[in-house]
């Protein structure tokens, strides 16, 4: 505990609308509205930190929603973090550990502390994490389309733009054909993988086995979000590595999955596993066990993408990250300039201290639908009218 160190002077939580340019269609359903939660910290020396808690609006990917995440952040995660009187992200993660689940809320608060520390120490978040890569390879995650032609057109566009890997969303009825069509059009050389978002069950083993013929990097989350044992049964019948996403909510889940051979590849999302501290633990476990891992995405704004990019600078992230650029997802990002995918499919890891990107306060305020703020004198977080926002 820091007794006389710097203090947080102001902490705020925003629910911000990020209108999607097009509906995102996956094995768990359609995502047409996308609100996210932002955490903003300012300390008494004027340093600031932003974090994002990127749950989806609905409870169809995982149980948390934007609303539950906003509430848990305001009522529990941020108060526990503030009461610790520490700025160290490891202490912050420990202070919030009594909260069961609600990983997005904890991750968002922790991320704001990483950014704050980065600003204070004038070292990028990636350096604080021990990352070494300066540019990271990325891939796009393609929504389920109405026609195969639509998908082929988009794959072609992304490959021309330099994306290093293509991930096709699949679900029963949109699987073997689309994978075959992409292989036939673009060859066996491109890095290709699929993501089922928990839309199959063990009765579908024949379809999933048929995917073994296409040289996929992995089949992501074929079975139920809570069916790790089923995944182990399935992995024994597949040559393609299963990648778990929804089933891994913390480092213990990752260890259990590897112990029972429920997957041979892991997708880490800081929001889904409870933060960067937990992500580091999963990274180290995967390196120790020789398991390829990569950073997934939650359609975050540039604020969340900053933390993802910093994480990707660690050496264990051996496969391209999911990182469709903001220009593909949203009309404009909450940071400006936002990250760009360079012609060889890499994105630069932010090197400026703090978030590494400049947030645009007016966009955050204009798109906020809910706001709560922490009062340093009363130590109480209150929901406030948006008229009270000052950034
Ligand atoms: O399953 O990986 C997923 C987006 C929202 C929720 C779940 C997933 C995804 C993606 C998007 O695939 C990847 C991205 O953010 O670029
Ligand atoms: Mg996934």
mmCIF file of C-alpha atoms and ligand atoms in Angstrom:
data_model
loop_
_atom_site.group_PDB
_atom_site.id
_atom_site.type_symbol
_atom_site.label_atom_id
_atom_site.label_comp_id
_atom_site.label_asym_id
_atom_site.label_seq_id
_atom_site.Cartn_x
_atom_site.Cartn_y
_atom_site.Cartn_z
ATOM 1 C CA UNK A 1 0.000 0.000 0.000
ATOM 2 C CA UNK A 2 1.238 3.441 -0.918
ATOM 3 C CA UNK A 3 0.576 5.714 2.064
ATOM 4 C CA UNK A 4 1.775 9.046 0.735
ATOM 5 C CA UNK A 5 2.083 8.440 -2.990
ATOM 6 C CA UNK A 6 0.032 10.077 -5.704
ATOM 7 C CA UNK A 7 -3.756 9.831 -5.435
ATOM 8 C CA UNK A 8 -6.530 9.545 -7.947
ATOM 9 C CA UNK A 9 -8.184 12.952 -8.140
ATOM 10 C CA UNK A 10 -10.972 11.944 -10.490
ATOM 11 C CA UNK A 11 -12.318 8.696 -11.910
ATOM 12 C CA UNK A 12 -15.158 8.438 -14.423
ATOM 13 C CA UNK A 13 -17.049 5.687 -16.221
ATOM 14 C CA UNK A 14 -18.755 6.201 -19.585
ATOM 15 C CA UNK A 15 -21.101 4.053 -21.632
ATOM 16 C CA UNK A 16 -20.418 5.092 -25.215
ATOM 17 C CA UNK A 17 -22.306 4.187 -28.400
ATOM 18 C CA UNK A 18 -20.045 3.019 -31.225
ATOM 19 C CA UNK A 19 -22.379 2.690 -34.222
ATOM 20 C CA UNK A 20 -21.251 -0.239 -36.393
ATOM 21 C CA UNK A 21 -20.964 0.347 -40.133
ATOM 22 C CA UNK A 22 -22.575 -3.054 -40.676
ATOM 23 C CA UNK A 23 -24.185 -5.785 -38.590
ATOM 24 C CA UNK A 24 -21.668 -8.368 -37.334
ATOM 25 C CA UNK A 25 -23.099 -11.870 -37.896
ATOM 26 C CA UNK A 26 -21.669 -14.858 -36.010
ATOM 27 C CA UNK A 27 -22.575 -18.263 -34.598
ATOM 28 C CA UNK A 28 -24.019 -16.540 -31.515
ATOM 29 C CA UNK A 29 -26.280 -14.239 -33.542
ATOM 30 C CA UNK A 30 -26.280 -10.697 -34.831
ATOM 31 C CA UNK A 31 -24.594 -7.685 -33.268
ATOM 32 C CA UNK A 32 -26.058 -4.529 -34.758
ATOM 33 C CA UNK A 33 -25.703 -2.144 -31.833
ATOM 34 C CA UNK A 34 -22.379 -1.755 -30.076
ATOM 35 C CA UNK A 35 -21.987 0.189 -26.853
ATOM 36 C CA UNK A 36 -18.786 -0.007 -24.853
ATOM 37 C CA UNK A 37 -17.656 1.074 -21.380
ATOM 38 C CA UNK A 38 -14.710 3.430 -20.808
ATOM 39 C CA UNK A 39 -12.857 4.168 -17.573
ATOM 40 C CA UNK A 40 -10.950 7.425 -17.167
ATOM 41 C CA UNK A 41 -8.538 8.158 -14.306
ATOM 42 C CA UNK A 42 -6.810 11.441 -13.490
ATOM 43 C CA UNK A 43 -4.294 11.636 -10.656
ATOM 44 C CA UNK A 44 -3.452 14.602 -8.465
ATOM 45 C CA UNK A 45 -0.381 15.393 -10.570
ATOM 46 C CA UNK A 46 -2.490 15.642 -13.725
ATOM 47 C CA UNK A 47 -1.543 12.320 -15.346
ATOM 48 C CA UNK A 48 -4.409 10.387 -16.909
ATOM 49 C CA UNK A 49 -5.271 6.859 -18.016
ATOM 50 C CA UNK A 50 -8.031 5.445 -20.214
ATOM 51 C CA UNK A 51 -9.263 1.839 -20.211
ATOM 52 C CA UNK A 52 -12.022 0.022 -22.103
ATOM 53 C CA UNK A 53 -14.312 -2.740 -20.807
ATOM 54 C CA UNK A 54 -15.552 -4.104 -24.147
ATOM 55 C CA UNK A 55 -18.435 -6.468 -23.303
ATOM 56 C CA UNK A 56 -21.076 -6.694 -26.041
ATOM 57 C CA UNK A 57 -24.539 -5.121 -25.678
ATOM 58 C CA UNK A 58 -26.222 -8.531 -25.411
ATOM 59 C CA UNK A 59 -25.593 -11.720 -23.359
ATOM 60 C CA UNK A 60 -25.217 -14.019 -26.409
ATOM 61 C CA UNK A 61 -21.404 -14.148 -26.658
ATOM 62 C CA UNK A 62 -20.846 -14.388 -22.885
ATOM 63 C CA UNK A 63 -22.998 -13.579 -19.889
ATOM 64 C CA UNK A 64 -21.764 -10.037 -19.342
ATOM 65 C CA UNK A 65 -23.385 -7.174 -21.237
ATOM 66 C CA UNK A 66 -22.534 -3.496 -21.592
ATOM 67 C CA UNK A 67 -25.096 -2.715 -18.888
ATOM 68 C CA UNK A 68 -23.875 -5.274 -16.367
ATOM 69 C CA UNK A 69 -20.321 -4.172 -17.065
ATOM 70 C CA UNK A 70 -21.163 -0.510 -16.485
ATOM 71 C CA UNK A 71 -22.903 -1.373 -13.206
ATOM 72 C CA UNK A 72 -20.210 -3.671 -11.849
ATOM 73 C CA UNK A 73 -17.512 -1.183 -12.832
ATOM 74 C CA UNK A 74 -19.277 1.659 -11.023
ATOM 75 C CA UNK A 75 -20.477 -0.265 -7.988
ATOM 76 C CA UNK A 76 -17.593 -2.674 -7.327
ATOM 77 C CA UNK A 77 -14.558 -2.769 -9.607
ATOM 78 C CA UNK A 78 -13.597 0.899 -9.532
ATOM 79 C CA UNK A 79 -14.373 1.382 -5.796
ATOM 80 C CA UNK A 80 -12.219 -1.648 -4.886
ATOM 81 C CA UNK A 81 -9.404 -0.385 -7.090
ATOM 82 C CA UNK A 82 -9.576 3.125 -5.646
ATOM 83 C CA UNK A 83 -9.689 1.874 -2.055
ATOM 84 C CA UNK A 84 -6.431 -0.019 -2.568
ATOM 85 C CA UNK A 85 -4.650 3.363 -2.759
ATOM 86 C CA UNK A 86 -2.126 1.715 -5.076
ATOM 87 C CA UNK A 87 -1.325 2.540 -8.712
ATOM 88 C CA UNK A 88 0.360 -0.803 -9.413
ATOM 89 C CA UNK A 89 -1.804 -2.821 -11.856
ATOM 90 C CA UNK A 90 -0.915 -6.047 -10.039
ATOM 91 C CA UNK A 91 -2.262 -4.577 -6.780
ATOM 92 C CA UNK A 92 -5.317 -3.313 -8.665
ATOM 93 C CA UNK A 93 -5.995 -6.784 -10.105
ATOM 94 C CA UNK A 94 -5.646 -8.265 -6.602
ATOM 95 C CA UNK A 95 -7.945 -5.635 -5.102
ATOM 96 C CA UNK A 96 -10.664 -6.550 -7.618
ATOM 97 C CA UNK A 97 -10.100 -10.317 -7.334
ATOM 98 C CA UNK A 98 -13.012 -10.802 -4.857
ATOM 99 C CA UNK A 99 -15.333 -9.999 -7.781
ATOM 100 C CA UNK A 100 -16.449 -13.276 -9.359
ATOM 101 C CA UNK A 101 -16.556 -13.264 -13.141
ATOM 102 C CA UNK A 102 -17.332 -9.834 -14.576
ATOM 103 C CA UNK A 103 -13.996 -9.953 -16.321
ATOM 104 C CA UNK A 104 -14.691 -7.062 -18.688
ATOM 105 C CA UNK A 105 -15.311 -4.646 -15.816
ATOM 106 C CA UNK A 106 -12.115 -5.680 -14.020
ATOM 107 C CA UNK A 107 -10.077 -5.596 -17.227
ATOM 108 C CA UNK A 108 -11.272 -2.101 -18.112
ATOM 109 C CA UNK A 109 -10.355 -0.675 -14.714
ATOM 110 C CA UNK A 110 -6.984 -2.415 -14.736
ATOM 111 C CA UNK A 111 -6.263 -1.135 -18.272
ATOM 112 C CA UNK A 112 -6.833 2.453 -17.135
ATOM 113 C CA UNK A 113 -4.173 1.939 -14.437
ATOM 114 C CA UNK A 114 -1.712 0.483 -16.973
ATOM 115 C CA UNK A 115 -2.206 3.577 -19.150
ATOM 116 C CA UNK A 116 -1.868 5.879 -16.128
ATOM 117 C CA UNK A 117 1.388 4.188 -15.079
ATOM 118 C CA UNK A 118 2.660 4.366 -18.619
ATOM 119 C CA UNK A 119 2.011 8.122 -18.681
ATOM 120 C CA UNK A 120 3.640 8.638 -15.272
ATOM 121 C CA UNK A 121 6.725 6.569 -16.075
ATOM 122 C CA UNK A 122 6.952 7.818 -19.679
ATOM 123 C CA UNK A 123 7.304 4.265 -20.967
ATOM 124 C CA UNK A 124 4.845 2.589 -23.336
ATOM 125 C CA UNK A 125 2.443 -0.009 -21.923
ATOM 126 C CA UNK A 126 4.176 -2.664 -24.043
ATOM 127 C CA UNK A 127 7.471 -1.925 -22.222
ATOM 128 C CA UNK A 128 5.738 -2.138 -18.833
ATOM 129 C CA UNK A 129 4.427 -5.568 -19.887
ATOM 130 C CA UNK A 130 7.881 -6.721 -21.021
ATOM 131 C CA UNK A 131 6.944 -6.803 -24.705
ATOM 132 C CA UNK A 132 9.596 -6.539 -27.383
ATOM 133 C CA UNK A 133 7.912 -6.558 -30.815
ATOM 134 C CA UNK A 134 7.399 -3.125 -32.335
ATOM 135 C CA UNK A 135 4.934 -4.201 -35.046
ATOM 136 C CA UNK A 136 2.433 -7.033 -34.883
ATOM 137 C CA UNK A 137 0.793 -9.058 -37.658
ATOM 138 C CA UNK A 138 -2.997 -8.870 -37.818
ATOM 139 C CA UNK A 139 -5.933 -10.583 -39.488
ATOM 140 C CA UNK A 140 -9.565 -9.792 -40.107
ATOM 141 C CA UNK A 141 -12.529 -11.648 -38.609
ATOM 142 C CA UNK A 142 -15.192 -11.883 -41.344
ATOM 143 C CA UNK A 143 -18.851 -11.689 -40.506
ATOM 144 C CA UNK A 144 -21.153 -14.420 -41.910
ATOM 145 C CA UNK A 145 -22.407 -13.025 -45.229
ATOM 146 C CA UNK A 146 -25.540 -13.548 -47.328
ATOM 147 C CA UNK A 147 -23.633 -15.074 -50.236
ATOM 148 C CA UNK A 148 -20.301 -16.802 -50.885
ATOM 149 C CA UNK A 149 -19.466 -14.119 -53.453
ATOM 150 C CA UNK A 150 -19.746 -11.434 -50.826
ATOM 151 C CA UNK A 151 -17.252 -13.299 -48.625
ATOM 152 C CA UNK A 152 -14.845 -13.960 -51.502
ATOM 153 C CA UNK A 153 -14.918 -10.297 -52.409
ATOM 154 C CA UNK A 154 -14.106 -9.233 -48.861
ATOM 155 C CA UNK A 155 -11.308 -11.796 -48.497
ATOM 156 C CA UNK A 156 -9.801 -10.526 -51.734
ATOM 157 C CA UNK A 157 -9.965 -6.927 -50.528
ATOM 158 C CA UNK A 158 -8.299 -7.734 -47.196
ATOM 159 C CA UNK A 159 -5.543 -9.825 -48.759
ATOM 160 C CA UNK A 160 -4.843 -6.966 -51.178
ATOM 161 C CA UNK A 161 -4.681 -4.603 -48.213
ATOM 162 C CA UNK A 162 -2.041 -6.866 -46.697
ATOM 163 C CA UNK A 163 -3.918 -8.679 -43.924
ATOM 164 C CA UNK A 164 -1.849 -11.654 -42.839
ATOM 165 C CA UNK A 165 -4.623 -14.042 -41.984
ATOM 166 C CA UNK A 166 -8.315 -14.563 -42.644
ATOM 167 C CA UNK A 167 -10.766 -15.798 -40.019
ATOM 168 C CA UNK A 168 -14.160 -16.900 -41.295
ATOM 169 C CA UNK A 169 -17.075 -16.920 -38.893
ATOM 170 C CA UNK A 170 -18.959 -20.206 -39.337
ATOM 171 C CA UNK A 171 -22.158 -21.791 -38.043
ATOM 172 C CA UNK A 172 -24.130 -24.909 -39.065
ATOM 173 C CA UNK A 173 -25.054 -24.392 -42.726
ATOM 174 C CA UNK A 174 -22.245 -21.851 -43.362
ATOM 175 C CA UNK A 175 -19.058 -23.827 -42.950
ATOM 176 C CA UNK A 176 -17.492 -26.349 -45.336
ATOM 177 C CA UNK A 177 -18.682 -24.596 -48.484
ATOM 178 C CA UNK A 178 -17.361 -21.187 -47.518
ATOM 179 C CA UNK A 179 -14.011 -22.624 -46.404
ATOM 180 C CA UNK A 180 -13.725 -24.613 -49.654
ATOM 181 C CA UNK A 181 -14.615 -21.545 -51.722
ATOM 182 C CA UNK A 182 -11.935 -19.454 -50.017
ATOM 183 C CA UNK A 183 -9.300 -22.178 -50.454
ATOM 184 C CA UNK A 184 -10.254 -22.645 -54.122
ATOM 185 C CA UNK A 185 -10.039 -18.927 -54.853
ATOM 186 C CA UNK A 186 -6.990 -17.969 -52.782
ATOM 187 C CA UNK A 187 -4.971 -21.195 -52.500
ATOM 188 C CA UNK A 188 -3.452 -23.211 -49.721
ATOM 189 C CA UNK A 189 -0.798 -20.665 -48.818
ATOM 190 C CA UNK A 190 -2.959 -18.085 -47.081
ATOM 191 C CA UNK A 191 -3.325 -18.385 -43.323
ATOM 192 C CA UNK A 192 -6.961 -19.366 -42.761
ATOM 193 C CA UNK A 193 -8.973 -20.243 -39.662
ATOM 194 C CA UNK A 194 -12.619 -20.427 -38.606
ATOM 195 C CA UNK A 195 -14.598 -19.339 -35.557
ATOM 196 C CA UNK A 196 -17.858 -21.120 -34.697
ATOM 197 C CA UNK A 197 -18.711 -19.082 -31.576
ATOM 198 C CA UNK A 198 -20.083 -22.140 -29.793
ATOM 199 C CA UNK A 199 -22.673 -23.020 -32.450
ATOM 200 C CA UNK A 200 -21.971 -26.769 -32.848
ATOM 201 C CA UNK A 201 -22.310 -29.808 -30.620
ATOM 202 C CA UNK A 202 -20.677 -33.211 -30.521
ATOM 203 C CA UNK A 203 -23.304 -34.600 -32.927
ATOM 204 C CA UNK A 204 -21.729 -32.379 -35.583
ATOM 205 C CA UNK A 205 -18.391 -34.169 -35.420
ATOM 206 C CA UNK A 206 -18.583 -35.223 -39.101
ATOM 207 C CA UNK A 207 -18.838 -31.632 -40.334
ATOM 208 C CA UNK A 208 -16.045 -30.527 -38.015
ATOM 209 C CA UNK A 209 -13.845 -33.435 -39.113
ATOM 210 C CA UNK A 210 -14.438 -32.496 -42.743
ATOM 211 C CA UNK A 211 -12.750 -29.165 -41.963
ATOM 212 C CA UNK A 212 -9.524 -31.119 -41.318
ATOM 213 C CA UNK A 213 -9.008 -31.234 -45.104
ATOM 214 C CA UNK A 214 -8.440 -27.490 -45.435
ATOM 215 C CA UNK A 215 -5.242 -26.903 -43.466
ATOM 216 C CA UNK A 216 -6.798 -24.441 -41.024
ATOM 217 C CA UNK A 217 -4.671 -22.813 -38.313
ATOM 218 C CA UNK A 218 -7.446 -23.626 -35.861
ATOM 219 C CA UNK A 219 -11.160 -24.138 -35.332
ATOM 220 C CA UNK A 220 -12.174 -21.585 -32.718
ATOM 221 C CA UNK A 221 -14.758 -22.448 -30.056
ATOM 222 C CA UNK A 222 -16.724 -25.145 -31.898
ATOM 223 C CA UNK A 223 -18.705 -26.306 -28.835
ATOM 224 C CA UNK A 224 -20.630 -24.660 -25.997
ATOM 225 C CA UNK A 225 -19.054 -21.808 -24.073
ATOM 226 C CA UNK A 226 -19.014 -23.965 -20.924
ATOM 227 C CA UNK A 227 -18.275 -27.340 -22.517
ATOM 228 C CA UNK A 228 -14.564 -27.791 -21.976
ATOM 229 C CA UNK A 229 -14.895 -31.565 -21.480
ATOM 230 C CA UNK A 230 -16.797 -31.866 -24.760
ATOM 231 C CA UNK A 231 -14.002 -29.933 -26.438
ATOM 232 C CA UNK A 232 -11.480 -32.492 -25.156
ATOM 233 C CA UNK A 233 -13.601 -35.300 -26.622
ATOM 234 C CA UNK A 234 -13.776 -33.438 -29.938
ATOM 235 C CA UNK A 235 -10.048 -32.560 -30.019
ATOM 236 C CA UNK A 236 -9.221 -36.279 -29.884
ATOM 237 C CA UNK A 237 -11.152 -36.723 -33.139
ATOM 238 C CA UNK A 238 -9.691 -33.747 -35.017
ATOM 239 C CA UNK A 239 -6.278 -33.082 -36.535
ATOM 240 C CA UNK A 240 -6.911 -29.330 -36.635
ATOM 241 C CA UNK A 241 -6.092 -27.593 -33.341
ATOM 242 C CA UNK A 242 -9.149 -26.423 -31.455
ATOM 243 C CA UNK A 243 -8.741 -22.840 -30.230
ATOM 244 C CA UNK A 244 -10.755 -21.864 -27.170
ATOM 245 C CA UNK A 245 -12.172 -18.361 -26.813
ATOM 246 C CA UNK A 246 -15.433 -18.250 -24.787
ATOM 247 C CA UNK A 247 -14.414 -21.223 -22.585
ATOM 248 C CA UNK A 248 -11.323 -19.499 -21.147
ATOM 249 C CA UNK A 249 -12.323 -16.791 -18.683
ATOM 250 C CA UNK A 250 -9.186 -16.780 -16.492
ATOM 251 C CA UNK A 251 -5.735 -18.384 -16.158
ATOM 252 C CA UNK A 252 -7.180 -21.359 -14.248
ATOM 253 C CA UNK A 253 -9.460 -22.149 -17.194
ATOM 254 C CA UNK A 254 -6.455 -22.003 -19.528
ATOM 255 C CA UNK A 255 -4.481 -24.421 -17.361
ATOM 256 C CA UNK A 256 -7.434 -26.797 -17.108
ATOM 257 C CA UNK A 257 -8.031 -26.683 -20.875
ATOM 258 C CA UNK A 258 -4.408 -27.559 -21.614
ATOM 259 C CA UNK A 259 -4.291 -30.231 -18.883
ATOM 260 C CA UNK A 260 -7.231 -32.105 -20.421
ATOM 261 C CA UNK A 261 -6.222 -31.357 -24.050
ATOM 262 C CA UNK A 262 -9.449 -29.443 -24.697
ATOM 263 C CA UNK A 263 -7.529 -27.162 -27.095
ATOM 264 C CA UNK A 264 -4.121 -26.834 -28.755
ATOM 265 C CA UNK A 265 -4.343 -23.109 -29.465
ATOM 266 C CA UNK A 266 -5.553 -20.191 -27.351
ATOM 267 C CA UNK A 267 -7.180 -16.850 -28.135
ATOM 268 C CA UNK A 268 -6.470 -14.308 -25.381
ATOM 269 C CA UNK A 269 -8.621 -11.227 -25.030
ATOM 270 C CA UNK A 270 -7.706 -9.061 -22.047
ATOM 271 C CA UNK A 271 -11.376 -8.197 -21.490
ATOM 272 C CA UNK A 272 -12.526 -11.792 -21.529
ATOM 273 C CA UNK A 273 -9.865 -13.084 -19.122
ATOM 274 C CA UNK A 274 -10.040 -10.218 -16.600
ATOM 275 C CA UNK A 275 -7.173 -7.979 -17.651
ATOM 276 C CA UNK A 276 -3.570 -7.709 -18.790
ATOM 277 C CA UNK A 277 -2.176 -9.277 -15.606
ATOM 278 C CA UNK A 278 -4.263 -12.407 -16.255
ATOM 279 C CA UNK A 279 -3.320 -12.261 -19.957
ATOM 280 C CA UNK A 280 0.375 -12.282 -19.011
ATOM 281 C CA UNK A 281 -0.184 -15.362 -16.892
ATOM 282 C CA UNK A 282 -1.887 -17.176 -19.782
ATOM 283 C CA UNK A 283 0.918 -16.027 -22.097
ATOM 284 C CA UNK A 284 3.562 -17.528 -19.811
ATOM 285 C CA UNK A 285 1.612 -20.767 -19.461
ATOM 286 C CA UNK A 286 1.281 -21.132 -23.239
ATOM 287 C CA UNK A 287 4.975 -20.417 -23.800
ATOM 288 C CA UNK A 288 5.887 -23.010 -21.153
ATOM 289 C CA UNK A 289 3.627 -25.614 -22.773
ATOM 290 C CA UNK A 290 4.518 -24.761 -26.375
ATOM 291 C CA UNK A 291 0.949 -23.756 -27.237
ATOM 292 C CA UNK A 292 0.459 -21.103 -29.943
ATOM 293 C CA UNK A 293 -1.530 -18.126 -28.778
ATOM 294 C CA UNK A 294 -2.830 -14.944 -30.325
ATOM 295 C CA UNK A 295 -4.793 -11.899 -29.305
ATOM 296 C CA UNK A 296 -8.484 -11.844 -30.168
ATOM 297 C CA UNK A 297 -10.689 -8.777 -30.369
ATOM 298 C CA UNK A 298 -14.031 -7.509 -29.107
ATOM 299 C CA UNK A 299 -14.655 -4.857 -31.781
ATOM 300 C CA UNK A 300 -13.025 -2.449 -29.336
ATOM 301 C CA UNK A 301 -12.515 1.229 -29.999
ATOM 302 C CA UNK A 302 -8.884 2.334 -30.339
ATOM 303 C CA UNK A 303 -8.795 2.631 -26.542
ATOM 304 C CA UNK A 304 -9.207 -1.116 -26.081
ATOM 305 C CA UNK A 305 -7.120 -1.890 -29.151
ATOM 306 C CA UNK A 306 -4.194 -0.045 -27.520
ATOM 307 C CA UNK A 307 -4.078 -2.573 -24.673
ATOM 308 C CA UNK A 308 -4.434 -5.459 -27.156
ATOM 309 C CA UNK A 309 -1.532 -4.150 -29.256
ATOM 310 C CA UNK A 310 0.680 -3.732 -26.196
ATOM 311 C CA UNK A 311 -0.069 -7.335 -25.236
ATOM 312 C CA UNK A 312 0.746 -8.551 -28.762
ATOM 313 C CA UNK A 313 4.284 -7.215 -28.354
ATOM 314 C CA UNK A 314 5.047 -10.203 -26.102
ATOM 315 C CA UNK A 315 7.020 -12.984 -27.791
ATOM 316 C CA UNK A 316 4.476 -15.762 -27.135
ATOM 317 C CA UNK A 317 1.914 -14.169 -29.459
ATOM 318 C CA UNK A 318 2.921 -16.327 -32.371
ATOM 319 C CA UNK A 319 -0.134 -15.971 -34.608
ATOM 320 C CA UNK A 320 -1.786 -12.844 -36.100
ATOM 321 C CA UNK A 321 -4.190 -10.878 -33.901
ATOM 322 C CA UNK A 322 -7.853 -10.195 -34.719
ATOM 323 C CA UNK A 323 -7.801 -6.516 -35.511
ATOM 324 C CA UNK A 324 -10.132 -5.225 -38.147
ATOM 325 C CA UNK A 325 -9.302 -1.520 -38.334
ATOM 326 C CA UNK A 326 -11.679 1.056 -36.944
ATOM 327 C CA UNK A 327 -12.307 2.314 -40.478
ATOM 328 C CA UNK A 328 -13.917 -1.041 -41.311
ATOM 329 C CA UNK A 329 -15.995 -1.195 -38.132
ATOM 330 C CA UNK A 330 -17.018 2.372 -37.267
ATOM 331 C CA UNK A 331 -17.490 5.657 -39.049
ATOM 332 C CA UNK A 332 -14.767 7.071 -36.838
ATOM 333 C CA UNK A 333 -12.793 5.955 -33.813
ATOM 334 C CA UNK A 334 -12.626 7.491 -30.325
ATOM 335 C CA UNK A 335 -8.901 8.060 -30.875
ATOM 336 C CA UNK A 336 -7.420 10.170 -33.659
ATOM 337 C CA UNK A 337 -5.325 9.274 -35.505
ATOM 338 C CA UNK A 338 -6.286 5.653 -35.023
ATOM 339 C CA UNK A 339 -4.017 2.660 -35.747
ATOM 340 C CA UNK A 340 -3.587 1.562 -39.334
ATOM 341 C CA UNK A 341 -2.858 -1.750 -40.944
ATOM 342 C CA UNK A 342 0.278 -1.272 -43.043
ATOM 343 C CA UNK A 343 0.671 -2.776 -46.506
ATOM 344 C CA UNK A 344 2.430 -5.836 -45.090
ATOM 345 C CA UNK A 345 -0.437 -6.538 -42.657
ATOM 346 C CA UNK A 346 1.265 -5.216 -39.520
ATOM 347 C CA UNK A 347 0.095 -2.642 -37.007
ATOM 348 C CA UNK A 348 2.608 -0.599 -35.009
ATOM 349 C CA UNK A 349 2.606 -1.160 -31.268
ATOM 350 C CA UNK A 350 1.918 2.273 -29.708
ATOM 351 C CA UNK A 351 5.101 3.798 -28.305
ATOM 352 C CA UNK A 352 3.854 7.094 -26.913
ATOM 353 C CA UNK A 353 3.547 7.013 -23.107
ATOM 354 C CA UNK A 354 0.020 6.537 -21.768
ATOM 355 C CA UNK A 355 -2.604 5.028 -24.018
ATOM 356 C CA UNK A 356 -0.372 5.671 -27.001
ATOM 357 C CA UNK A 357 -3.235 7.252 -28.909
ATOM 358 C CA UNK A 358 -4.923 10.635 -28.470
ATOM 359 C CA UNK A 359 -8.539 10.259 -27.429
ATOM 360 C CA UNK A 360 -11.035 12.734 -28.846
ATOM 361 C CA UNK A 361 -12.972 13.959 -25.777
ATOM 362 C CA UNK A 362 -15.761 15.515 -27.850
ATOM 363 C CA UNK A 363 -16.530 12.189 -29.541
ATOM 364 C CA UNK A 364 -16.651 10.430 -26.182
ATOM 365 C CA UNK A 365 -18.965 13.057 -24.736
ATOM 366 C CA UNK A 366 -21.185 13.214 -27.837
ATOM 367 C CA UNK A 367 -21.685 9.458 -27.898
ATOM 368 C CA UNK A 368 -22.026 8.857 -24.171
ATOM 369 C CA UNK A 369 -25.367 7.568 -22.992
ATOM 370 C CA UNK A 370 -24.430 7.048 -19.316
ATOM 371 C CA UNK A 371 -21.816 8.579 -17.088
ATOM 372 C CA UNK A 372 -20.724 8.118 -13.479
ATOM 373 C CA UNK A 373 -17.995 9.878 -11.595
ATOM 374 C CA UNK A 374 -15.963 9.333 -8.453
ATOM 375 C CA UNK A 375 -15.843 12.099 -5.972
ATOM 376 C CA UNK A 376 -12.422 12.286 -4.306
ATOM 377 C CA UNK A 377 -13.812 13.882 -1.159
ATOM 378 C CA UNK A 378 -16.656 11.432 -0.484
ATOM 379 C CA UNK A 379 -15.007 8.336 -2.038
ATOM 380 C CA UNK A 380 -18.396 7.601 -3.608
ATOM 381 C CA UNK A 381 -19.142 6.930 -7.236
ATOM 382 C CA UNK A 382 -22.355 8.514 -8.483
ATOM 383 C CA UNK A 383 -24.196 8.317 -11.731
ATOM 384 C CA UNK A 384 -24.330 11.832 -13.029
ATOM 385 C CA UNK A 385 -26.049 13.742 -15.723
ATOM 386 C CA UNK A 386 -24.007 13.988 -18.901
ATOM 387 C CA UNK A 387 -24.186 17.768 -18.439
ATOM 388 C CA UNK A 388 -21.597 17.324 -15.672
ATOM 389 C CA UNK A 389 -18.994 15.755 -17.940
ATOM 390 C CA UNK A 390 -15.696 17.571 -18.155
ATOM 391 C CA UNK A 391 -12.750 16.133 -20.044
HETATM 392 O O1 LIG B 1 -15.505 -14.567 -31.203
HETATM 393 O O2 LIG B 1 -13.657 -13.590 -31.587
HETATM 394 C C1 LIG B 1 -14.880 -13.524 -31.402
HETATM 395 C C2 LIG B 1 -16.046 -9.922 -31.852
HETATM 396 C C3 LIG B 1 -16.947 -9.826 -30.809
HETATM 397 C C4 LIG B 1 -17.177 -10.928 -30.019
HETATM 398 C C5 LIG B 1 -16.524 -12.116 -30.265
HETATM 399 C C6 LIG B 1 -15.605 -12.214 -31.294
HETATM 400 C C7 LIG B 1 -15.395 -11.114 -32.129
HETATM 401 C C8 LIG B 1 -14.519 -11.103 -33.294
HETATM 402 C C9 LIG B 1 -14.023 -9.736 -33.746
HETATM 403 O O3 LIG B 1 -14.281 -12.080 -33.939
HETATM 404 C C10 LIG B 1 -12.581 -9.563 -33.886
HETATM 405 C C11 LIG B 1 -12.157 -8.101 -33.842
HETATM 406 O O4 LIG B 1 -12.393 -7.424 -32.816
HETATM 407 O O5 LIG B 1 -11.546 -7.630 -34.818
HETATM 408 MG MG1 LIG B 2 -14.033 -16.097 -31.098
#
